PDB file of C-alpha atoms in Angstrom:
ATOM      1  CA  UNK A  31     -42.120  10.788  52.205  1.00  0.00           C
ATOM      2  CA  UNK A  32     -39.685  12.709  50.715  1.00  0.00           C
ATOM      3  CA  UNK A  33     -38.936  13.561  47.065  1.00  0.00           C
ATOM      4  CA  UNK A  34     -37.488  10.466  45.164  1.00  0.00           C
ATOM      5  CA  UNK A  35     -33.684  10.789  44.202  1.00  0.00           C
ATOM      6  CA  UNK A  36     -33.122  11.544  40.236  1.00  0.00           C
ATOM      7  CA  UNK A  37     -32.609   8.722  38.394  1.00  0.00           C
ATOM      8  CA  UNK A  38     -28.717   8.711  36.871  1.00  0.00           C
ATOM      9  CA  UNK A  39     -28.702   9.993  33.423  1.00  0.00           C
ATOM     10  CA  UNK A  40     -28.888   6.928  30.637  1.00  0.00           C
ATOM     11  CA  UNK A  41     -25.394   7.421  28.747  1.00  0.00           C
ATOM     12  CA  UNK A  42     -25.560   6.285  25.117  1.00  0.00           C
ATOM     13  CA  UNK A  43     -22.349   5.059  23.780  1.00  0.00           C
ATOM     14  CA  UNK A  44     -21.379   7.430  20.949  1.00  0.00           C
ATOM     15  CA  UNK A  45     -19.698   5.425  17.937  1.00  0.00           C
ATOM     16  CA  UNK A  46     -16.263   5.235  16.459  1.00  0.00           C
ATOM     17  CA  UNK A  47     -14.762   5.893  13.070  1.00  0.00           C
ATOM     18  CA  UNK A  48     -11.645   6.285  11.455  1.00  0.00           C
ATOM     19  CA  UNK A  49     -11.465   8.730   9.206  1.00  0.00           C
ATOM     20  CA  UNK A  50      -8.743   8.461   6.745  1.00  0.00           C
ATOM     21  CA  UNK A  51      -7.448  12.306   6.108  1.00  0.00           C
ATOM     22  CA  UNK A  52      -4.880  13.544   4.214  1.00  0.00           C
ATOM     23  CA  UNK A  53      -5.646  17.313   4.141  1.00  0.00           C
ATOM     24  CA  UNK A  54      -7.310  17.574   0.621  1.00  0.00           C
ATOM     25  CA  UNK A  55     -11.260  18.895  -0.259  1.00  0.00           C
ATOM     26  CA  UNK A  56     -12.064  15.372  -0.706  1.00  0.00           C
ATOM     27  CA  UNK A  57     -11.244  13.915   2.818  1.00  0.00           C
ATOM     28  CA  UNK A  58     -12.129  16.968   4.707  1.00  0.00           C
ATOM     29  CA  UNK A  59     -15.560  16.763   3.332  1.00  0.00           C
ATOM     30  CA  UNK A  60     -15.539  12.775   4.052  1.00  0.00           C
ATOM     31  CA  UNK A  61     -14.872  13.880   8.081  1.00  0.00           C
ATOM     32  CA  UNK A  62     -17.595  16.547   8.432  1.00  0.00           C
ATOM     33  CA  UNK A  63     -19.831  13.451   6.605  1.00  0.00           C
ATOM     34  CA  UNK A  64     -18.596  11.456   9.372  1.00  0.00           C
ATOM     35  CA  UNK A  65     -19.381  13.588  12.770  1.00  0.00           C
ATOM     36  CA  UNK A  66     -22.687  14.935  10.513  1.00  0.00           C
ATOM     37  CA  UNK A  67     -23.813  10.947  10.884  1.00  0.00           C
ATOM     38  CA  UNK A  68     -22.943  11.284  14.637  1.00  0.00           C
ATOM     39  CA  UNK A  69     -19.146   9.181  15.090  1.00  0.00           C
ATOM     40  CA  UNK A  70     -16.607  10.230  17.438  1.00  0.00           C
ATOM     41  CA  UNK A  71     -13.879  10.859  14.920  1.00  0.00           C
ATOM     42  CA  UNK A  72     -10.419   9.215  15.111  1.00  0.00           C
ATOM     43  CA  UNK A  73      -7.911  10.321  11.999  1.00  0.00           C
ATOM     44  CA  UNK A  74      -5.396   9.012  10.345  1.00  0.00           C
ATOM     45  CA  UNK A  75      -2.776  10.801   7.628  1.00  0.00           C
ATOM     46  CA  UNK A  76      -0.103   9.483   6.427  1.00  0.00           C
ATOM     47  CA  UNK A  77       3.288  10.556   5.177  1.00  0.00           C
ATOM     48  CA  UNK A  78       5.065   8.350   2.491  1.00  0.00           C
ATOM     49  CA  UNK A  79       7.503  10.237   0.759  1.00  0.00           C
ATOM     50  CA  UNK A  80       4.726  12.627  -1.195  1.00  0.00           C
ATOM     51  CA  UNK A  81       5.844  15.494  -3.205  1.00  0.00           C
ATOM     52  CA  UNK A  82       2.875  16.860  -2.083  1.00  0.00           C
ATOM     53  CA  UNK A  83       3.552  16.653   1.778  1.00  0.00           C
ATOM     54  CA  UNK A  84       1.982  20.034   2.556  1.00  0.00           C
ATOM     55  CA  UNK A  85      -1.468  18.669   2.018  1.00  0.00           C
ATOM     56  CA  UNK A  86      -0.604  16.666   4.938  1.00  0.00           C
ATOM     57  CA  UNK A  87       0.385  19.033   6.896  1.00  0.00           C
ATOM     58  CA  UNK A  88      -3.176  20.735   6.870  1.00  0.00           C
ATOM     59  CA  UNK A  89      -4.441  17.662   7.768  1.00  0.00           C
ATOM     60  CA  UNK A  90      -4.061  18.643  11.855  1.00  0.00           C
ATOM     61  CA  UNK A  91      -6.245  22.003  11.412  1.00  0.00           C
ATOM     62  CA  UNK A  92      -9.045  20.124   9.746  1.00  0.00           C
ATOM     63  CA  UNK A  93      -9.183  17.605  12.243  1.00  0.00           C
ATOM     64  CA  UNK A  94      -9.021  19.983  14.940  1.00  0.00           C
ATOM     65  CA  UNK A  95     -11.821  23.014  13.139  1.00  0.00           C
ATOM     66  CA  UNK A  96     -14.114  19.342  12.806  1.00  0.00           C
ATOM     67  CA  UNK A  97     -14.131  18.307  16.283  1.00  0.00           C
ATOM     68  CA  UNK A  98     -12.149  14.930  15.840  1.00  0.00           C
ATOM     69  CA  UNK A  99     -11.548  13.202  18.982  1.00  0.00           C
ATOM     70  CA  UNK A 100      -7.620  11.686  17.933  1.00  0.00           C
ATOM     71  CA  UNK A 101      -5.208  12.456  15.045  1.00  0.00           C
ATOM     72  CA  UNK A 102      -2.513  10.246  13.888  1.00  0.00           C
ATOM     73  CA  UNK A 103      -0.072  10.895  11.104  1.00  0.00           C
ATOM     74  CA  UNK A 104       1.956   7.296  10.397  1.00  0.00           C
ATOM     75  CA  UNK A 105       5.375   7.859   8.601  1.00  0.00           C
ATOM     76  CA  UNK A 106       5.392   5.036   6.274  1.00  0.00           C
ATOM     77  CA  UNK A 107       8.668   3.562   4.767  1.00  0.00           C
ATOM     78  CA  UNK A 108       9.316   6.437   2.049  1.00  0.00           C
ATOM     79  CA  UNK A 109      10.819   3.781  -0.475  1.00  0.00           C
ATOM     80  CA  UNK A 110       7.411   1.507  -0.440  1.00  0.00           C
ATOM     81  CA  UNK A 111       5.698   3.659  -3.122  1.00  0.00           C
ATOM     82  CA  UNK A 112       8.596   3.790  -6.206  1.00  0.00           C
ATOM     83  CA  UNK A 113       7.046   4.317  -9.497  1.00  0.00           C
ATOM     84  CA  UNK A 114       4.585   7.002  -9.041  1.00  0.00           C
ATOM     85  CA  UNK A 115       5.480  10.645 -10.479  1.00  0.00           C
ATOM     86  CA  UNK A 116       3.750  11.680  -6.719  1.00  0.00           C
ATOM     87  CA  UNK A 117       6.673   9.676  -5.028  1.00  0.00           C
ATOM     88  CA  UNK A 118       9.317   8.994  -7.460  1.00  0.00           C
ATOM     89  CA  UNK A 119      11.414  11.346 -10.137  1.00  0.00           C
ATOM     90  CA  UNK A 120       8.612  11.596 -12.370  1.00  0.00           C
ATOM     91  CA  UNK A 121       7.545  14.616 -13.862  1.00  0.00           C
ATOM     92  CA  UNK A 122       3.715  15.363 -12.944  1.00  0.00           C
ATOM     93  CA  UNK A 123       1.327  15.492 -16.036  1.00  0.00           C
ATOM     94  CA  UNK A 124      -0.059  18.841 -16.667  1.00  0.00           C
ATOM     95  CA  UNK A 125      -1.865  18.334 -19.606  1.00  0.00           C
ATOM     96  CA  UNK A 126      -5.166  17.283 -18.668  1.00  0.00           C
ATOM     97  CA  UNK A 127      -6.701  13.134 -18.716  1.00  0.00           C
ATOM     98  CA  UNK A 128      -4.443  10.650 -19.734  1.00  0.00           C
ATOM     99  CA  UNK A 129      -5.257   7.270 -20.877  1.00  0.00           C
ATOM    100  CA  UNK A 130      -5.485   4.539 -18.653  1.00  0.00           C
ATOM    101  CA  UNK A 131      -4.031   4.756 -14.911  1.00  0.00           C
ATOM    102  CA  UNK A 132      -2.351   7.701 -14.999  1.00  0.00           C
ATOM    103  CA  UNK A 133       1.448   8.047 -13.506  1.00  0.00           C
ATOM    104  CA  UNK A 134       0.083   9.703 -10.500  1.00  0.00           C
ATOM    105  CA  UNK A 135      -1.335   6.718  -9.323  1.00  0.00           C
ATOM    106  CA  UNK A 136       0.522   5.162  -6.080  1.00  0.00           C
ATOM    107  CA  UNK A 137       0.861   1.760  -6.310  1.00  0.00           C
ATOM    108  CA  UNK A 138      -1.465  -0.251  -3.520  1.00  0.00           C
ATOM    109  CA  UNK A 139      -1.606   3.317  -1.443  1.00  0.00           C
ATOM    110  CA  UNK A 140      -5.213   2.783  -0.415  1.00  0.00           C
ATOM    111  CA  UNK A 141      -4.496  -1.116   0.637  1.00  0.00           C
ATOM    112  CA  UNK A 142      -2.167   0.280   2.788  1.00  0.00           C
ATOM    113  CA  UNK A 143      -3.991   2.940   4.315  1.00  0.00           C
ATOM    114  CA  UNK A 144      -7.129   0.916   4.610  1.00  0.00           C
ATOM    115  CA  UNK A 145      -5.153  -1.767   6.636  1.00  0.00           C
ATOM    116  CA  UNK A 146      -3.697   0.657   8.990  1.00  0.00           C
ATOM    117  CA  UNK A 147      -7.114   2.271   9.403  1.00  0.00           C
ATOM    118  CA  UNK A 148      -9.023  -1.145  10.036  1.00  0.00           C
ATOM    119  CA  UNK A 149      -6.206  -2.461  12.430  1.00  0.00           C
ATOM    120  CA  UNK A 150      -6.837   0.685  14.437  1.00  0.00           C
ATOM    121  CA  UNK A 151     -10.358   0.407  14.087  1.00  0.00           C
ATOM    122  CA  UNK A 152     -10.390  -2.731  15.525  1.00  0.00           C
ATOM    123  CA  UNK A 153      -8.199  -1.880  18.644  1.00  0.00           C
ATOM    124  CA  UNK A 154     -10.453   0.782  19.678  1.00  0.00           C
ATOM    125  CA  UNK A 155     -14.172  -1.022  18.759  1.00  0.00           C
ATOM    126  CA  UNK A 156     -14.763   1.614  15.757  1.00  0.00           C
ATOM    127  CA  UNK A 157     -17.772   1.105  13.824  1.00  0.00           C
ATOM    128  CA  UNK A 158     -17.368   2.048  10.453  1.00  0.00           C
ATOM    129  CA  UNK A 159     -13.782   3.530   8.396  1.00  0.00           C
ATOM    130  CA  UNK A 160     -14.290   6.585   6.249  1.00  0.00           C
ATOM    131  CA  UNK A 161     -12.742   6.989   3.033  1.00  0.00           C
ATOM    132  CA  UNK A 162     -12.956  10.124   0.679  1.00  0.00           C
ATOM    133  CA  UNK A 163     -12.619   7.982  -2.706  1.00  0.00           C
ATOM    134  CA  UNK A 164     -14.486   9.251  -5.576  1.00  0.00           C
ATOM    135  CA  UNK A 165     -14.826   7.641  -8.477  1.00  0.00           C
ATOM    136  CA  UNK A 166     -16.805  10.444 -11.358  1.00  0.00           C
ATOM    137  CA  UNK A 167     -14.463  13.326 -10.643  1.00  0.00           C
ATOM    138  CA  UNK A 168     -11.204  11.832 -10.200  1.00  0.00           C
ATOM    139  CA  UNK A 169      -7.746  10.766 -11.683  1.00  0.00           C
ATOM    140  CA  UNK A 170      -8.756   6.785 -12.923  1.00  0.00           C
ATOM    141  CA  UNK A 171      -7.308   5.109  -9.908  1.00  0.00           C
ATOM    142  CA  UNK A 172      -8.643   1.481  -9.539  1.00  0.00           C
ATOM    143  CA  UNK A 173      -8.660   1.648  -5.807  1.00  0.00           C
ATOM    144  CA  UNK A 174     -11.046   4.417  -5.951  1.00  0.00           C
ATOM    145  CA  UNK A 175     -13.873   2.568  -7.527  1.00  0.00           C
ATOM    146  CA  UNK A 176     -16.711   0.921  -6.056  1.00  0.00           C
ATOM    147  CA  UNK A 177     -16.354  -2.558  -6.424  1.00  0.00           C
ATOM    148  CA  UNK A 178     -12.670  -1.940  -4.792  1.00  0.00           C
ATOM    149  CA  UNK A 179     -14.406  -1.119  -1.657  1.00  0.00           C
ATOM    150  CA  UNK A 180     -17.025  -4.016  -1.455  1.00  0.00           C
ATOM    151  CA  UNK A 181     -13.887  -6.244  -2.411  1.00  0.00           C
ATOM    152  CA  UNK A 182     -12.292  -4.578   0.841  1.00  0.00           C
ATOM    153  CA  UNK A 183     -15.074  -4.925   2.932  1.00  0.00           C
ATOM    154  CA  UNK A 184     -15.237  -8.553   2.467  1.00  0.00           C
ATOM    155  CA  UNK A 185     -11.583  -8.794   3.514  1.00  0.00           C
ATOM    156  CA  UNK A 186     -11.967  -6.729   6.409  1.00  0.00           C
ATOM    157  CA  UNK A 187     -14.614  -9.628   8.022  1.00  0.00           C
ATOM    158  CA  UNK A 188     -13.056 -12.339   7.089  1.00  0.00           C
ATOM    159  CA  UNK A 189      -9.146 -11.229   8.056  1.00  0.00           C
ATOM    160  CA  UNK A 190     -10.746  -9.203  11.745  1.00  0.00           C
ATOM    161  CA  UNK A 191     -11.737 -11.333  14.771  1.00  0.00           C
ATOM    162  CA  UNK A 192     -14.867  -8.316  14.887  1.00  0.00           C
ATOM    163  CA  UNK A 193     -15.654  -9.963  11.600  1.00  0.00           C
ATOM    164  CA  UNK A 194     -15.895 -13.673  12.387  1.00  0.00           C
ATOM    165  CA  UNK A 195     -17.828 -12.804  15.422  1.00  0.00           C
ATOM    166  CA  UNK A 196     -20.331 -10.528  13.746  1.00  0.00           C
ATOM    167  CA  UNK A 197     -19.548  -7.572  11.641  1.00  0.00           C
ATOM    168  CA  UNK A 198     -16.030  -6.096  10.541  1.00  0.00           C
ATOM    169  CA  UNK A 199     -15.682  -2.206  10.432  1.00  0.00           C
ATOM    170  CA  UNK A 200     -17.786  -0.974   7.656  1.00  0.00           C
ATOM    171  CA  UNK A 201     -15.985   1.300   4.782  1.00  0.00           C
ATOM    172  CA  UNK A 202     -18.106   4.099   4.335  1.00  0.00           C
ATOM    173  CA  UNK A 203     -17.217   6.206   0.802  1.00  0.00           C
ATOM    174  CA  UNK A 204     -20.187   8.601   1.220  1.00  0.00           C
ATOM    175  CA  UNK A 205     -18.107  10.794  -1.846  1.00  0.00           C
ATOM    176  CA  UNK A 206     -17.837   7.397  -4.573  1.00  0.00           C
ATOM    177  CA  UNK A 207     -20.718   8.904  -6.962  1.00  0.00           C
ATOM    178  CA  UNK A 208     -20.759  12.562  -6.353  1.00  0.00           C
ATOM    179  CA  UNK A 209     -18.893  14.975  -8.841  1.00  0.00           C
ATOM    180  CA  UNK A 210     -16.666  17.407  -7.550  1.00  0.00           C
ATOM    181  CA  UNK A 211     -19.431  19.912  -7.486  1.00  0.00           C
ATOM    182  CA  UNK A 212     -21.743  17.921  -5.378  1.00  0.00           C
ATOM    183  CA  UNK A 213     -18.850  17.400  -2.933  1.00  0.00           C
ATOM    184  CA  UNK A 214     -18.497  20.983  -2.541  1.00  0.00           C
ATOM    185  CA  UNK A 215     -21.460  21.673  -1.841  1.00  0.00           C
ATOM    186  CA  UNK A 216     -22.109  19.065   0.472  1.00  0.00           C
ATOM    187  CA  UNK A 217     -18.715  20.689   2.634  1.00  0.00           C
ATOM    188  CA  UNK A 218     -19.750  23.960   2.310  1.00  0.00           C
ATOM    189  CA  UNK A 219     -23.535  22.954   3.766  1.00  0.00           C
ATOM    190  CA  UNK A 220     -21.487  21.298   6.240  1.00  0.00           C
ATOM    191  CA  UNK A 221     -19.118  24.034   7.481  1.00  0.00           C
ATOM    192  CA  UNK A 222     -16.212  22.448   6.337  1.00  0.00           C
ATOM    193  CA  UNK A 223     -13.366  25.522   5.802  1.00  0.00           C
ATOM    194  CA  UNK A 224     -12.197  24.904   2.629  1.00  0.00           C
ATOM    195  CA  UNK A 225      -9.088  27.582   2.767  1.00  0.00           C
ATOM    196  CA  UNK A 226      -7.917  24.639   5.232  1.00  0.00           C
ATOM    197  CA  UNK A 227      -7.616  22.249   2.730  1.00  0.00           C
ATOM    198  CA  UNK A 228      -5.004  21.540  -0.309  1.00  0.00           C
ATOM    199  CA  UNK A 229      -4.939  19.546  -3.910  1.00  0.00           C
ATOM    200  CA  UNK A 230      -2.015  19.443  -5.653  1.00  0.00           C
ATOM    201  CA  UNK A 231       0.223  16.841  -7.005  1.00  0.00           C
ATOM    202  CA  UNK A 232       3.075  18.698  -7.594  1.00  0.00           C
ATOM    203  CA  UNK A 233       3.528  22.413  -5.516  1.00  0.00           C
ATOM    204  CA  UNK A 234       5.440  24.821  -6.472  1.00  0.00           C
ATOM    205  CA  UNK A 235       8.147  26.523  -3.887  1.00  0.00           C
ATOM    206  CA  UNK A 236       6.048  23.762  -1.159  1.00  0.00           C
ATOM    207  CA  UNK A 237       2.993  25.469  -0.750  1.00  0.00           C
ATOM    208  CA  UNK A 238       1.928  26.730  -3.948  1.00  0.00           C
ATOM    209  CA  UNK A 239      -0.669  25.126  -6.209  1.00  0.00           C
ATOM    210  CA  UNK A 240       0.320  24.624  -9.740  1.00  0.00           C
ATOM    211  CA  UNK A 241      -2.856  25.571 -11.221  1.00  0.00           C
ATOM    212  CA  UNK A 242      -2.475  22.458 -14.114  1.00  0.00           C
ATOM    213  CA  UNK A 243      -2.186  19.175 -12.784  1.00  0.00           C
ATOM    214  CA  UNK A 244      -5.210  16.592 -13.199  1.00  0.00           C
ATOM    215  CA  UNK A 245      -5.817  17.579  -8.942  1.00  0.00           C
ATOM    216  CA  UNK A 246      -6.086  20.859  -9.209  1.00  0.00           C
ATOM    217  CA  UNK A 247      -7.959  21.016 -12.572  1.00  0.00           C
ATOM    218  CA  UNK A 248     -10.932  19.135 -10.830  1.00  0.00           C
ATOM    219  CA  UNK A 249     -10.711  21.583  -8.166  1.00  0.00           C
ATOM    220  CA  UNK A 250     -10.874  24.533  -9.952  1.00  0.00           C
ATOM    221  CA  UNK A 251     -13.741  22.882 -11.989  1.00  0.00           C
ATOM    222  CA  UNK A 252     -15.839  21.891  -9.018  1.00  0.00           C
ATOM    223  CA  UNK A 253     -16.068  25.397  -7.604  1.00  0.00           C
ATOM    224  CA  UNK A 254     -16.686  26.739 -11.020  1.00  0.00           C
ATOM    225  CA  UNK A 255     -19.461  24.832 -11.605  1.00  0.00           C
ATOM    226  CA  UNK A 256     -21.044  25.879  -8.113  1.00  0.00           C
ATOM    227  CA  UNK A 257     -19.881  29.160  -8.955  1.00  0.00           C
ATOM    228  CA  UNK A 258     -18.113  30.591  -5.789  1.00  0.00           C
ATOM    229  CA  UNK A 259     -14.000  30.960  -5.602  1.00  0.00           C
ATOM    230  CA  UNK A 260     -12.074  28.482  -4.271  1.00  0.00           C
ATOM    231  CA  UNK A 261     -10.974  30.333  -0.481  1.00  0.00           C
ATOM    232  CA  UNK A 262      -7.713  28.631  -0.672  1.00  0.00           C
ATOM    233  CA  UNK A 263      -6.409  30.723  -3.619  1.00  0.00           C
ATOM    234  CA  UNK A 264      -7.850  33.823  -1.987  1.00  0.00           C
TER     235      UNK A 264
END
């Protein structure tokens, strides 16, 4: 008798995510969490009238240096977001905390991006949606905190035909409770190029970090305090 044909390879599915990315430290780190736990990557930026569009705009290289699989940047209506000194004529703090929700805050901006992100990860069977929300080293926004994601969640399976029959997309915030240090580190353990990425509310001449707002103070803290420069200002 002669030898036995090989037996076909068994494929394993691999699974989706959408990874929301807008081209900060904080979202880059949330994608390399995301292909570290073994999803095919799909991400999503958006533009909406941001002074700080260049952080978008870095958004492409860090999806391409992480191996995503897709990368979509949606324009959204520019005159949605009024009110916010990031999208309005508002001058950006530069004087360190404010009380309460600062004027940076976007009105309903993670709503919105969390509904594009679970419509699309419903068309293409995704598992899970990544968010990079933080809420120890961040600005005070109240759709950064925890107990805004679980209240998400529970809309995404009841409002998704994937969540009547079984399971809606999970939101994943791997970054919720780690300081900006920790967050660092965990990038820089993960390869993520960090010269890639920008945080800045309000740039100067486009491109250039101011060096005081609330953004780029946490930066500038978090690689203090794990002591190695920040390679985007080098």
């Amino acid at each position: 008798m002669g030898d036995s044909p090989p037996e076909p390879p068994i494929l394993v599915a691999v699974p989706k995510a959408v990874v929301l990315l807008s081209g900060g430290l904080d979202s880059a780190t949330c994608l390399a969490v995301a292909r570290e736990r073994g999803f095919e990557c799909h991400c999503l930026n958006f533009l909406y009238g941001q002074r700080h569009a260049y952080e978008s705009g870095c958004a492409l290289r860090i999806a391409t240096d992480l191996g995503a699989a897709d990368f979509r940047t949606v324009q959204v209506d520019v005159g949605l977001f009024k009110g916010s000194a990031l999208t309005d004529d508002i001058e950006v703090p530069k004087g360190g905390a404010e009380q309460g929700i600062p004027v940076t805050y976007v009105p309903a901006r993670n709503t919105v991006f969390l509904s594009y992100a679970l419509a699309w990860a419903e068309s293409l069977g995704a598992e899970a949606i990544f968010i990079g929300v933080n809420a120890l080293d961040y600005s005070g926004y109240p759709d950064c905190r925890p107990e805004y994601v679980e209240a998400f969640q529970r809309m995404a399976d009841l409002a998704t035909r994937a969540g009547i029959e079984g399971h809606g997309p999970r939101i994943e915030a791997p970054l919720i409770a780690m300081t900006k240090a920790e967050i660092i580190r965990e990038g820089v353990r993960l390869g993520v190029d960090y010269s890639a990425t920008f945080s800045c509310y309000d740039p100067q001449a486009g491109d250039e970090p101011c060096g005081l707002c609330d953004s780029c103070r946490l930066r500038a803290r978090g690689f203090a305090e794990v002591g190695v420069a920040d390679p985007a200002l080098s």
